Amino acid sequence: MLSRQFQKGIAGLSEQQFTRIAISYEPLWAIGTGKAATPEIAASAHRVIRAEARAKYGREAASALRILYGGSVKPDNVRSLMAQPEIDGVLVGGASLDPVSFASIVNF
């Protein structure tokens, strides 16, 4: 399913256009639930996305692609998520509404 979503999402992009995007991944089951994927699950999904990018646009474009994790990122899980080499950054949702939580994530 993730491969199909990626292919549909980037289907109309030229190689030049692809170099200007970032992709954010959030598991469907995490949307609005407050539940986050384990760092290993998130990293695995990011590897799939990068492999799809490599297959379509080549190694250089895939390596340059920034893939963000966006499922319930909080101060208590940002460190373990960012410890995964496949995760290039995070997209903060609800935690951004609390200045202390958001500052903690940003300052990480």
mmCIF file with all atom_site columns, C-alpha atoms in Angstrom:
data_model
loop_
_atom_site.group_PDB
_atom_site.id
_atom_site.type_symbol
_atom_site.label_atom_id
_atom_site.label_alt_id
_atom_site.label_comp_id
_atom_site.label_asym_id
_atom_site.label_entity_id
_atom_site.label_seq_id
_atom_site.pdbx_PDB_ins_code
_atom_site.Cartn_x
_atom_site.Cartn_y
_atom_site.Cartn_z
_atom_site.occupancy
_atom_site.B_iso_or_equiv
_atom_site.pdbx_formal_charge
_atom_site.auth_seq_id
_atom_site.auth_comp_id
_atom_site.auth_asym_id
_atom_site.auth_atom_id
_atom_site.pdbx_PDB_model_num
ATOM 1   C CA . MET A 1 1   ? 0.000  0.000  0.000   1.00 0.00 ? 1   MET A CA 1
ATOM 2   C CA . LEU A 1 2   ? 2.768  2.477  0.878   1.00 0.00 ? 2   LEU A CA 1
ATOM 3   C CA . SER A 1 3   ? 4.499  1.871  -2.458  1.00 0.00 ? 3   SER A CA 1
ATOM 4   C CA . ARG A 1 4   ? 1.240  2.476  -4.308  1.00 0.00 ? 4   ARG A CA 1
ATOM 5   C CA . GLN A 1 5   ? 0.555  5.692  -2.381  1.00 0.00 ? 5   GLN A CA 1
ATOM 6   C CA . PHE A 1 6   ? 4.055  6.942  -3.127  1.00 0.00 ? 6   PHE A CA 1
ATOM 7   C CA . GLN A 1 7   ? 3.742  6.140  -6.834  1.00 0.00 ? 7   GLN A CA 1
ATOM 8   C CA . LYS A 1 8   ? 0.380  7.900  -7.115  1.00 0.00 ? 8   LYS A CA 1
ATOM 9   C CA . GLY A 1 9   ? 1.600  10.901 -5.147  1.00 0.00 ? 9   GLY A CA 1
ATOM 10  C CA . ILE A 1 10  ? 4.658  11.546 -7.305  1.00 0.00 ? 10  ILE A CA 1
ATOM 11  C CA . ALA A 1 11  ? 3.292  10.244 -10.618 1.00 0.00 ? 11  ALA A CA 1
ATOM 12  C CA . GLY A 1 12  ? 3.217  13.601 -12.369 1.00 0.00 ? 12  GLY A CA 1
ATOM 13  C CA . LEU A 1 13  ? 6.525  14.960 -11.087 1.00 0.00 ? 13  LEU A CA 1
ATOM 14  C CA . SER A 1 14  ? 9.497  15.466 -13.349 1.00 0.00 ? 14  SER A CA 1
ATOM 15  C CA . GLU A 1 15  ? 12.970 14.718 -11.989 1.00 0.00 ? 15  GLU A CA 1
ATOM 16  C CA . GLN A 1 16  ? 13.538 18.438 -11.488 1.00 0.00 ? 16  GLN A CA 1
ATOM 17  C CA . GLN A 1 17  ? 10.256 18.861 -9.597  1.00 0.00 ? 17  GLN A CA 1
ATOM 18  C CA . PHE A 1 18  ? 11.023 15.833 -7.443  1.00 0.00 ? 18  PHE A CA 1
ATOM 19  C CA . THR A 1 19  ? 14.259 17.439 -6.214  1.00 0.00 ? 19  THR A CA 1
ATOM 20  C CA . ARG A 1 20  ? 12.221 20.267 -4.655  1.00 0.00 ? 20  ARG A CA 1
ATOM 21  C CA . ILE A 1 21  ? 9.892  18.222 -2.462  1.00 0.00 ? 21  ILE A CA 1
ATOM 22  C CA . ALA A 1 22  ? 9.957  16.691 0.996   1.00 0.00 ? 22  ALA A CA 1
ATOM 23  C CA . ILE A 1 23  ? 7.760  13.766 1.964   1.00 0.00 ? 23  ILE A CA 1
ATOM 24  C CA . SER A 1 24  ? 6.077  13.279 5.306   1.00 0.00 ? 24  SER A CA 1
ATOM 25  C CA . TYR A 1 25  ? 5.004  9.816  6.407   1.00 0.00 ? 25  TYR A CA 1
ATOM 26  C CA . GLU A 1 26  ? 2.376  9.059  9.033   1.00 0.00 ? 26  GLU A CA 1
ATOM 27  C CA . PRO A 1 27  ? 0.738  5.653  9.411   1.00 0.00 ? 27  PRO A CA 1
ATOM 28  C CA . LEU A 1 28  ? -2.995 5.771  8.741   1.00 0.00 ? 28  LEU A CA 1
ATOM 29  C CA . TRP A 1 29  ? -3.704 4.196  12.128  1.00 0.00 ? 29  TRP A CA 1
ATOM 30  C CA . ALA A 1 30  ? -1.806 7.030  13.870  1.00 0.00 ? 30  ALA A CA 1
ATOM 31  C CA . ILE A 1 31  ? -3.760 9.926  12.388  1.00 0.00 ? 31  ILE A CA 1
ATOM 32  C CA . GLY A 1 32  ? -5.607 11.705 15.167  1.00 0.00 ? 32  GLY A CA 1
ATOM 33  C CA . THR A 1 33  ? -5.038 8.889  17.681  1.00 0.00 ? 33  THR A CA 1
ATOM 34  C CA . GLY A 1 34  ? -2.059 10.199 19.614  1.00 0.00 ? 34  GLY A CA 1
ATOM 35  C CA . LYS A 1 35  ? -0.294 6.898  18.904  1.00 0.00 ? 35  LYS A CA 1
ATOM 36  C CA . ALA A 1 36  ? 3.110  6.882  17.261  1.00 0.00 ? 36  ALA A CA 1
ATOM 37  C CA . ALA A 1 37  ? 4.818  4.173  15.278  1.00 0.00 ? 37  ALA A CA 1
ATOM 38  C CA . THR A 1 38  ? 7.829  2.622  16.921  1.00 0.00 ? 38  THR A CA 1
ATOM 39  C CA . PRO A 1 39  ? 11.078 4.054  15.614  1.00 0.00 ? 39  PRO A CA 1
ATOM 40  C CA . GLU A 1 40  ? 11.715 0.741  13.849  1.00 0.00 ? 40  GLU A CA 1
ATOM 41  C CA . ILE A 1 41  ? 8.329  0.755  12.081  1.00 0.00 ? 41  ILE A CA 1
ATOM 42  C CA . ALA A 1 42  ? 8.797  4.373  11.018  1.00 0.00 ? 42  ALA A CA 1
ATOM 43  C CA . ALA A 1 43  ? 12.332 3.681  9.760   1.00 0.00 ? 43  ALA A CA 1
ATOM 44  C CA . SER A 1 44  ? 11.109 0.668  7.794   1.00 0.00 ? 44  SER A CA 1
ATOM 45  C CA . ALA A 1 45  ? 8.443  2.784  6.068   1.00 0.00 ? 45  ALA A CA 1
ATOM 46  C CA . HIS A 1 46  ? 11.040 5.449  5.263   1.00 0.00 ? 46  HIS A CA 1
ATOM 47  C CA . ARG A 1 47  ? 13.276 2.783  3.693   1.00 0.00 ? 47  ARG A CA 1
ATOM 48  C CA . VAL A 1 48  ? 10.365 1.736  1.446   1.00 0.00 ? 48  VAL A CA 1
ATOM 49  C CA . ILE A 1 49  ? 9.764  5.340  0.387   1.00 0.00 ? 49  ILE A CA 1
ATOM 50  C CA . ARG A 1 50  ? 13.448 5.923  -0.350  1.00 0.00 ? 50  ARG A CA 1
ATOM 51  C CA . ALA A 1 51  ? 13.660 2.673  -2.339  1.00 0.00 ? 51  ALA A CA 1
ATOM 52  C CA . GLU A 1 52  ? 10.677 3.757  -4.437  1.00 0.00 ? 52  GLU A CA 1
ATOM 53  C CA . ALA A 1 53  ? 12.324 7.144  -5.021  1.00 0.00 ? 53  ALA A CA 1
ATOM 54  C CA . ARG A 1 54  ? 15.558 5.414  -6.037  1.00 0.00 ? 54  ARG A CA 1
ATOM 55  C CA . ALA A 1 55  ? 13.735 3.160  -8.487  1.00 0.00 ? 55  ALA A CA 1
ATOM 56  C CA . LYS A 1 56  ? 11.980 6.089  -10.170 1.00 0.00 ? 56  LYS A CA 1
ATOM 57  C CA . TYR A 1 57  ? 14.504 8.950  -9.959  1.00 0.00 ? 57  TYR A CA 1
ATOM 58  C CA . GLY A 1 58  ? 17.876 7.323  -9.211  1.00 0.00 ? 58  GLY A CA 1
ATOM 59  C CA . ARG A 1 59  ? 20.246 7.038  -6.283  1.00 0.00 ? 59  ARG A CA 1
ATOM 60  C CA . GLU A 1 60  ? 21.250 10.719 -6.100  1.00 0.00 ? 60  GLU A CA 1
ATOM 61  C CA . ALA A 1 61  ? 17.667 12.020 -5.999  1.00 0.00 ? 61  ALA A CA 1
ATOM 62  C CA . ALA A 1 62  ? 16.650 9.379  -3.458  1.00 0.00 ? 62  ALA A CA 1
ATOM 63  C CA . SER A 1 63  ? 19.600 10.225 -1.217  1.00 0.00 ? 63  SER A CA 1
ATOM 64  C CA . ALA A 1 64  ? 18.780 13.938 -1.345  1.00 0.00 ? 64  ALA A CA 1
ATOM 65  C CA . LEU A 1 65  ? 15.079 13.401 -0.560  1.00 0.00 ? 65  LEU A CA 1
ATOM 66  C CA . ARG A 1 66  ? 14.045 14.546 2.924   1.00 0.00 ? 66  ARG A CA 1
ATOM 67  C CA . ILE A 1 67  ? 11.554 12.163 4.497   1.00 0.00 ? 67  ILE A CA 1
ATOM 68  C CA . LEU A 1 68  ? 9.884  13.358 7.692   1.00 0.00 ? 68  LEU A CA 1
ATOM 69  C CA . TYR A 1 69  ? 7.998  11.294 10.243  1.00 0.00 ? 69  TYR A CA 1
ATOM 70  C CA . GLY A 1 70  ? 4.716  12.910 11.245  1.00 0.00 ? 70  GLY A CA 1
ATOM 71  C CA . GLY A 1 71  ? 2.788  10.596 13.581  1.00 0.00 ? 71  GLY A CA 1
ATOM 72  C CA . SER A 1 72  ? 2.283  11.920 17.107  1.00 0.00 ? 72  SER A CA 1
ATOM 73  C CA . VAL A 1 73  ? 5.761  13.319 17.571  1.00 0.00 ? 73  VAL A CA 1
ATOM 74  C CA . LYS A 1 74  ? 6.249  14.335 21.209  1.00 0.00 ? 74  LYS A CA 1
ATOM 75  C CA . PRO A 1 75  ? 9.142  15.337 23.454  1.00 0.00 ? 75  PRO A CA 1
ATOM 76  C CA . ASP A 1 76  ? 9.327  11.792 24.821  1.00 0.00 ? 76  ASP A CA 1
ATOM 77  C CA . ASN A 1 77  ? 9.714  10.068 21.426  1.00 0.00 ? 77  ASN A CA 1
ATOM 78  C CA . VAL A 1 78  ? 11.554 12.577 19.216  1.00 0.00 ? 78  VAL A CA 1
ATOM 79  C CA . ARG A 1 79  ? 14.995 11.395 20.349  1.00 0.00 ? 79  ARG A CA 1
ATOM 80  C CA . SER A 1 80  ? 14.341 7.727  19.520  1.00 0.00 ? 80  SER A CA 1
ATOM 81  C CA . LEU A 1 81  ? 12.738 8.628  16.189  1.00 0.00 ? 81  LEU A CA 1
ATOM 82  C CA . MET A 1 82  ? 15.598 10.889 15.169  1.00 0.00 ? 82  MET A CA 1
ATOM 83  C CA . ALA A 1 83  ? 18.125 8.205  16.162  1.00 0.00 ? 83  ALA A CA 1
ATOM 84  C CA . GLN A 1 84  ? 16.989 6.293  13.081  1.00 0.00 ? 84  GLN A CA 1
ATOM 85  C CA . PRO A 1 85  ? 19.236 7.172  10.123  1.00 0.00 ? 85  PRO A CA 1
ATOM 86  C CA . GLU A 1 86  ? 16.305 6.790  7.715   1.00 0.00 ? 86  GLU A CA 1
ATOM 87  C CA . ILE A 1 87  ? 14.329 9.579  9.418   1.00 0.00 ? 87  ILE A CA 1
ATOM 88  C CA . ASP A 1 88  ? 15.439 13.011 8.204   1.00 0.00 ? 88  ASP A CA 1
ATOM 89  C CA . GLY A 1 89  ? 13.192 15.076 10.439  1.00 0.00 ? 89  GLY A CA 1
ATOM 90  C CA . VAL A 1 90  ? 9.767  15.281 12.020  1.00 0.00 ? 90  VAL A CA 1
ATOM 91  C CA . LEU A 1 91  ? 6.498  16.987 11.237  1.00 0.00 ? 91  LEU A CA 1
ATOM 92  C CA . VAL A 1 92  ? 4.962  18.100 14.515  1.00 0.00 ? 92  VAL A CA 1
ATOM 93  C CA . GLY A 1 93  ? 1.182  18.123 14.871  1.00 0.00 ? 93  GLY A CA 1
ATOM 94  C CA . GLY A 1 94  ? -0.683 18.489 18.156  1.00 0.00 ? 94  GLY A CA 1
ATOM 95  C CA . ALA A 1 95  ? 2.475  18.917 20.241  1.00 0.00 ? 95  ALA A CA 1
ATOM 96  C CA . SER A 1 96  ? 3.005  22.241 18.454  1.00 0.00 ? 96  SER A CA 1
ATOM 97  C CA . LEU A 1 97  ? -0.034 23.626 20.296  1.00 0.00 ? 97  LEU A CA 1
ATOM 98  C CA . ASP A 1 98  ? 1.807  23.385 23.624  1.00 0.00 ? 98  ASP A CA 1
ATOM 99  C CA . PRO A 1 99  ? 4.694  25.875 23.628  1.00 0.00 ? 99  PRO A CA 1
ATOM 100 C CA . VAL A 1 100 ? 6.723  23.883 26.165  1.00 0.00 ? 100 VAL A CA 1
ATOM 101 C CA . SER A 1 101 ? 6.343  20.605 24.265  1.00 0.00 ? 101 SER A CA 1
ATOM 102 C CA . PHE A 1 102 ? 7.053  22.246 20.938  1.00 0.00 ? 102 PHE A CA 1
ATOM 103 C CA . ALA A 1 103 ? 10.133 24.043 22.267  1.00 0.00 ? 103 ALA A CA 1
ATOM 104 C CA . SER A 1 104 ? 11.412 20.758 23.645  1.00 0.00 ? 104 SER A CA 1
ATOM 105 C CA . ILE A 1 105 ? 11.073 19.106 20.238  1.00 0.00 ? 105 ILE A CA 1
ATOM 106 C CA . VAL A 1 106 ? 12.607 22.048 18.372  1.00 0.00 ? 106 VAL A CA 1
ATOM 107 C CA . ASN A 1 107 ? 15.510 22.278 20.797  1.00 0.00 ? 107 ASN A CA 1
ATOM 108 C CA . PHE A 1 108 ? 16.244 18.580 20.435  1.00 0.00 ? 108 PHE A CA 1
#
